[in-house]
Short mmCIF file of C-alpha atoms in Angstrom, two decimals:
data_model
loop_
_atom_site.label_atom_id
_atom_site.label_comp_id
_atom_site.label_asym_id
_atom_site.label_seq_id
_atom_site.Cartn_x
_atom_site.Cartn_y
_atom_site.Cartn_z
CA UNK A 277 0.00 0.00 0.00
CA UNK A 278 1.34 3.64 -1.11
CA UNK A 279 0.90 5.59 1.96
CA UNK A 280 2.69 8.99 1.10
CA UNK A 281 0.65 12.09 0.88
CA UNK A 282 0.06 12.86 -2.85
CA UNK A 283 3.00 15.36 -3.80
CA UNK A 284 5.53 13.00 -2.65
CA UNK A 285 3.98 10.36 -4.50
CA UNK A 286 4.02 12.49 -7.69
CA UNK A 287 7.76 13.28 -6.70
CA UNK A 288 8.54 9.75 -6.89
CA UNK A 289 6.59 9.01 -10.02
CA UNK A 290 8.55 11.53 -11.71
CA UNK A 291 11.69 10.26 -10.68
CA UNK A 292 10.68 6.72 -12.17
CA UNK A 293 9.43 8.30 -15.33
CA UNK A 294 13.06 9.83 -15.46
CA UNK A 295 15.31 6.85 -14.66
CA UNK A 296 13.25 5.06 -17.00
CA UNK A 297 13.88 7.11 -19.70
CA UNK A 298 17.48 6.85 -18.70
CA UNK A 299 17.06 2.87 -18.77
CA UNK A 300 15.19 2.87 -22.25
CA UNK A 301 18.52 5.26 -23.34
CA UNK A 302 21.14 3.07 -22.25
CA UNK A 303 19.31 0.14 -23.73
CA UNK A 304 19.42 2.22 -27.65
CA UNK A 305 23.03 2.43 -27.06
CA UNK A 306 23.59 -1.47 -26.20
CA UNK A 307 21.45 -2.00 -29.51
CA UNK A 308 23.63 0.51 -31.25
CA UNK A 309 26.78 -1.11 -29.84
CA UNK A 310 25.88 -4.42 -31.12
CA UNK A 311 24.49 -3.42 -34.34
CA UNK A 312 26.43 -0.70 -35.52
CA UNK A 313 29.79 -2.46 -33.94
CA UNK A 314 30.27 0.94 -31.70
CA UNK A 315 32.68 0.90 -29.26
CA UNK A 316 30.35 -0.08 -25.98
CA UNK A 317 31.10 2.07 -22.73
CA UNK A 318 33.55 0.20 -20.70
CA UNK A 319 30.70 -0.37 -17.52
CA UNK A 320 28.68 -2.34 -20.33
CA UNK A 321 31.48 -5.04 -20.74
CA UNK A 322 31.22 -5.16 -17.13
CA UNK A 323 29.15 -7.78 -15.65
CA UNK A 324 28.44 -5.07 -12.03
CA UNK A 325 27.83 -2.26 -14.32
CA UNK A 326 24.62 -1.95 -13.03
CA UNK A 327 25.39 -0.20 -9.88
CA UNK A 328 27.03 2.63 -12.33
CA UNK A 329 24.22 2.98 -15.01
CA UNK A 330 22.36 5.95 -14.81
CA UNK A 331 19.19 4.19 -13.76
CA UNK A 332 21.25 1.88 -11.31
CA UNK A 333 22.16 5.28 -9.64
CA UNK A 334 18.95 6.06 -9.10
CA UNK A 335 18.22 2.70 -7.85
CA UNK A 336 20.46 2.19 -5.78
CA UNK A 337 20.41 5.95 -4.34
CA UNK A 338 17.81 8.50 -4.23
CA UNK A 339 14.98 6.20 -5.41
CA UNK A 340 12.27 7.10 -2.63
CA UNK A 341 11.04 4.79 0.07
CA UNK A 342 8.19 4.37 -1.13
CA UNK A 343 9.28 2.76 -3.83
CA UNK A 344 11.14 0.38 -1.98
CA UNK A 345 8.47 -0.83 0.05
CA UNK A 346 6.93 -2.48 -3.45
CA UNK A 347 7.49 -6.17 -4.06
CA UNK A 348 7.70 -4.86 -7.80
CA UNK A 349 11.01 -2.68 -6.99
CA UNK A 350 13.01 -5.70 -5.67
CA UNK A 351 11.94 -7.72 -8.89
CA UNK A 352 13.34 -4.36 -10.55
CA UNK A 353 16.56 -5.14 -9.39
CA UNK A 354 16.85 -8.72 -10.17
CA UNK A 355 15.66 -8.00 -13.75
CA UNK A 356 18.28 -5.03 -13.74
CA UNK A 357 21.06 -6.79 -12.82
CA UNK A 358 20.45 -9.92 -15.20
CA UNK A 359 20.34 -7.53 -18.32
CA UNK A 360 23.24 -5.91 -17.47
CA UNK A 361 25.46 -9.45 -17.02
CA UNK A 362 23.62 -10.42 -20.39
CA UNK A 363 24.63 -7.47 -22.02
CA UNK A 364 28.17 -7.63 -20.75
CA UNK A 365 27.90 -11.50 -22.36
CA UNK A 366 26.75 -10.55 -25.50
CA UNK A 367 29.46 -7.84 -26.14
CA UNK A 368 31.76 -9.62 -25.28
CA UNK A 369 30.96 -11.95 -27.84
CA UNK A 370 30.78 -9.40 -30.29
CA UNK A 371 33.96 -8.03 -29.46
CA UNK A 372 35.97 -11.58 -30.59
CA UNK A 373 34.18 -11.25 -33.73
CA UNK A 374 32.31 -13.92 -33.30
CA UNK A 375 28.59 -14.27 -34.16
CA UNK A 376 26.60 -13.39 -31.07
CA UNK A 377 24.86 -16.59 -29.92
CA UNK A 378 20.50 -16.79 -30.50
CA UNK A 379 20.14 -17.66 -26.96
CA UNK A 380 21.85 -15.04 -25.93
CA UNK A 381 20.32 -12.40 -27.43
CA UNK A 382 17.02 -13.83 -26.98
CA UNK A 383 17.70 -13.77 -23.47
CA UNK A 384 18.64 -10.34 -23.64
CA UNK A 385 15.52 -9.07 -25.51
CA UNK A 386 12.90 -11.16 -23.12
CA UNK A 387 14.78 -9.69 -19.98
CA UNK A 388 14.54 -6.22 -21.50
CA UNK A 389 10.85 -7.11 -21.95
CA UNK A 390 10.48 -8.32 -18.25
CA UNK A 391 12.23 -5.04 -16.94
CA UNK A 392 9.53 -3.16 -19.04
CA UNK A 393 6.50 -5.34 -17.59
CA UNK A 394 8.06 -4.59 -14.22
CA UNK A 395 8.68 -0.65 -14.36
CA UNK A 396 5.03 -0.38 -15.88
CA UNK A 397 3.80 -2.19 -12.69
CA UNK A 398 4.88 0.10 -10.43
CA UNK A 399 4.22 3.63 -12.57
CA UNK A 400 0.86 2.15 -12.63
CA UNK A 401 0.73 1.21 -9.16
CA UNK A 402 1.80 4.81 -8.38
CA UNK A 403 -0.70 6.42 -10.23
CA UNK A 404 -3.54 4.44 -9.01
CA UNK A 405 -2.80 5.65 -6.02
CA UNK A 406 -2.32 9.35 -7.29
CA UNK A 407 -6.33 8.99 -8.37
CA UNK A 408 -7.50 7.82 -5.53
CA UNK A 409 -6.27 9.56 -2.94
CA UNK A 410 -7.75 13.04 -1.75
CA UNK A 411 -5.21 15.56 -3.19
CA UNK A 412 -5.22 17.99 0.19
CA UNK A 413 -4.85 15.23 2.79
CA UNK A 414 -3.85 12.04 1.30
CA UNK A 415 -5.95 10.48 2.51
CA UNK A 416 -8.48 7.94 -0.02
CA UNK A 417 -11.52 9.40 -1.20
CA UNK A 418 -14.67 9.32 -0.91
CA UNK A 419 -15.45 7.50 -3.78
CA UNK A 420 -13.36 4.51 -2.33
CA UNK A 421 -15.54 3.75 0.67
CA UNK A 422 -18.17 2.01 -0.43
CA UNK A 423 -16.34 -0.80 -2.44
CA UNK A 424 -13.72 -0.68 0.90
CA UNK A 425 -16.69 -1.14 3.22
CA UNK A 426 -18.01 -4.05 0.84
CA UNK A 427 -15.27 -5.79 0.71
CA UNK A 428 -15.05 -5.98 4.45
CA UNK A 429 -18.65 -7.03 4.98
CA UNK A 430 -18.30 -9.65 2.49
CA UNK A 431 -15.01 -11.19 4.41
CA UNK A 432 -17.00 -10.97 7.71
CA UNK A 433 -20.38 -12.23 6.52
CA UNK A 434 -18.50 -15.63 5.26
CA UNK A 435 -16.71 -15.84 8.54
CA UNK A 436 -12.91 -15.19 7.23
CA UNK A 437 -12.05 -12.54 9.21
CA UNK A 438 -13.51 -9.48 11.68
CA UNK A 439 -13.26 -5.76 10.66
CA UNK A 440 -13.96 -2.64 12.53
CA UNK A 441 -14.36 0.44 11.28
CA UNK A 442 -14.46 4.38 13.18
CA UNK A 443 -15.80 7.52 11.94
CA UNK A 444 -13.54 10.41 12.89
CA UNK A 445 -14.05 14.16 12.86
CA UNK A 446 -11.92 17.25 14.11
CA UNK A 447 -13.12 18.72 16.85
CA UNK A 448 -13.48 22.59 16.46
CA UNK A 449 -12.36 22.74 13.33
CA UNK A 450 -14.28 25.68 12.11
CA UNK A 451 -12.31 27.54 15.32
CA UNK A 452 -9.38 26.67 13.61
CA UNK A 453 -10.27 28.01 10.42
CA UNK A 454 -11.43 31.36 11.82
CA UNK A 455 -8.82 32.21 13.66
CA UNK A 456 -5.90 31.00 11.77
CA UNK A 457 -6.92 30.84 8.22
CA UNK A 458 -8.22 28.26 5.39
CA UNK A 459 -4.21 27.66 4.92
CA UNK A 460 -3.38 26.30 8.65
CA UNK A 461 -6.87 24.76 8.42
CA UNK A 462 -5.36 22.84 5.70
CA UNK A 463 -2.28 21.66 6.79
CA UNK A 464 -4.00 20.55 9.97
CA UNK A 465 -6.43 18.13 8.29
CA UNK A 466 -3.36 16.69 5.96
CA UNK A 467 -1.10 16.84 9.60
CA UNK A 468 -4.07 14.26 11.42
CA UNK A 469 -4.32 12.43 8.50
CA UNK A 470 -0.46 11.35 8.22
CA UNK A 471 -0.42 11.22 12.13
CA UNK A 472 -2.99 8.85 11.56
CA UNK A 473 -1.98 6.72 8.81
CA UNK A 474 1.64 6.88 10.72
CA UNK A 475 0.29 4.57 13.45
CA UNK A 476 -1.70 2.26 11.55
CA UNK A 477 -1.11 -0.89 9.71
CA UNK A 478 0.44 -1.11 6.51
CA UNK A 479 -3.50 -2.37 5.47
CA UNK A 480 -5.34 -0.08 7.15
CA UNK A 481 -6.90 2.72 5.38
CA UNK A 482 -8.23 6.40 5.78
CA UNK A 483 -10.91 8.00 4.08
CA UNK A 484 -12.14 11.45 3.78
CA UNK A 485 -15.59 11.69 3.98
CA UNK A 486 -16.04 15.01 3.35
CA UNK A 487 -14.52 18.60 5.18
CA UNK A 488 -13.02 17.23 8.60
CA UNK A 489 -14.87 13.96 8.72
CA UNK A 490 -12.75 10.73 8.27
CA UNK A 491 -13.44 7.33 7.90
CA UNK A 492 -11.08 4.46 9.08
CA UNK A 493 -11.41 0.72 7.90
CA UNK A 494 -9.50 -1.45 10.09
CA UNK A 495 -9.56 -4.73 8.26
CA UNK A 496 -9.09 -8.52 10.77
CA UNK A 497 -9.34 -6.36 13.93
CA UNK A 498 -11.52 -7.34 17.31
CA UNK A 499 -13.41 -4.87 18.65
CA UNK A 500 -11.18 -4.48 21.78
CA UNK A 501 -8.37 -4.39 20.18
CA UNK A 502 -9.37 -1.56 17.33
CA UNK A 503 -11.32 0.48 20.20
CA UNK A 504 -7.65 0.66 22.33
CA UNK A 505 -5.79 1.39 18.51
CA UNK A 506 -8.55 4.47 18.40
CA UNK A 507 -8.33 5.80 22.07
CA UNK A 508 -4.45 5.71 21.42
CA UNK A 509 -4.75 7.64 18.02
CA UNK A 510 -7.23 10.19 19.70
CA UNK A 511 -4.83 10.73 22.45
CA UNK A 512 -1.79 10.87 20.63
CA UNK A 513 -3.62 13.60 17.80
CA UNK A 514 -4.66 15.75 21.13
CA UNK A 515 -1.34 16.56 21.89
CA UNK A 516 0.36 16.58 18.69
CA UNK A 517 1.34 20.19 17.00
CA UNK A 518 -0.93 19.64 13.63
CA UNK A 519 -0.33 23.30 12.39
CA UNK A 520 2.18 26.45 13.05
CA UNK A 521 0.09 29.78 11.88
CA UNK A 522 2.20 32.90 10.55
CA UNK A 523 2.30 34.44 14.55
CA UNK A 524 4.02 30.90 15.46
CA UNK A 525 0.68 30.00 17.16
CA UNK A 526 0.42 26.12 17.21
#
């Protein structure tokens, strides 16, 4: 589950879309190498000339946490590094002068292919989670619930697991709109809703009703044991700073 608020998720798409255009270049010049007979760069006849790539920089760098948390990144890698060893392979052949072997470069192609499938998984993980999630907050929207709240009942009504579910609102939140502003009003509904998501499970979810009302689906949880999660998440938003206005007023 994606769980960043929606500008850092569209940071992190971004830098995907870029590495992968970085990938898809290196890849033309491979072709080109073999093709052509142009001198490769001397990280391509080098079967750990991933971690230098352009897009194994990225990878293996700034690439967001986020990202990392998908089982679809990890299969990244393993795809990543076998094209580069395969490239390094077929060059190599190339360079004796000998005629690059069918396997080889039929291996190469369908692990291309695979690192593709898997880099178009995740962009389109990424933006499904872009168009459902509320842009201010982060939190899913409204439009979500119903199938959520389905898909619970369903699970519970054939006896495969419990689910709870709380309604949430801010209290005095039109207090904090008047005398602070629409802007702090703002970042204190996103601020509750990543204190929120913070201290849930990785498959719990929040959903904004509508204004300051919030809806959380807490999927295989007894009743005792989501009504303590709630008291502690009420408790621990009372005394958490959601806001700072321009006087430095929390």
């Amino acid at each position: 589950m994606l769980r960043l608020d929606p500008p850092r998720l569209q940071q992190a798409l971004d830098e995907l879309q870029e590495a992968t255009r970085d990938h898809e270049t290196w890849f033309g010049n491979l072709m080109r190498s073999l093709v052509c007979r142009v001198e490769p760069g001397p990280d391509d006849l080098d079967p750990e000339g991933h971690h230098r790539c352009r897009f194994g920089l990225w990878y293996h760098g700034p690439a967001q946490q986020v990202l990392r948390e998908q089982p679809s990144f990890s299969a990244i890698e393993s795809e990543h590094v076998r094209l580069h060893r395969l490239a390094a392979r077929v060059l190599g052949e190339a360079a004796t002068g000998d005629q690059v072997r069918v396997s080889d470069y039929d291996q190469l192609i369908a692990c291309s292919t695979q690192l593709r499938l898997e880099l178009e998984t995740l962009r389109h993980e990424i933006e499904t989670a872009l168009r459902d999630r509320d842009a201010l907050t982060g939190a899913f929207g409204r439009v979500e619930i119903l199938p959520a709240l389905r898909e619970a009942g369903e699970l519970v009504r054939r006896e495969v697991q419990q689910a709870c579910v709380a309604f949430m609102d801010l209290d005095h939140f039109k207090e904090v709109n008047d005398s602070h502003g629409h802007r702090v009003g703002d970042q204190v509904l996103a601020g509750a809703v990543q204190y929120v998501t913070s201290h849930l499970r990785s498959y719990d979810r929040v959903f904004r009703y509508g204004g300051d009302e919030f809806l959380i689906a807490l999927p295989a949880a007894h009743v005792e044991v989501a009504a303590r999660l709630i008291e502690r998440l009420r408790a621990g938003l009372a005394t958490t700073t959601l806001a700072v206005d321009e006087a430095g007023r929390p």
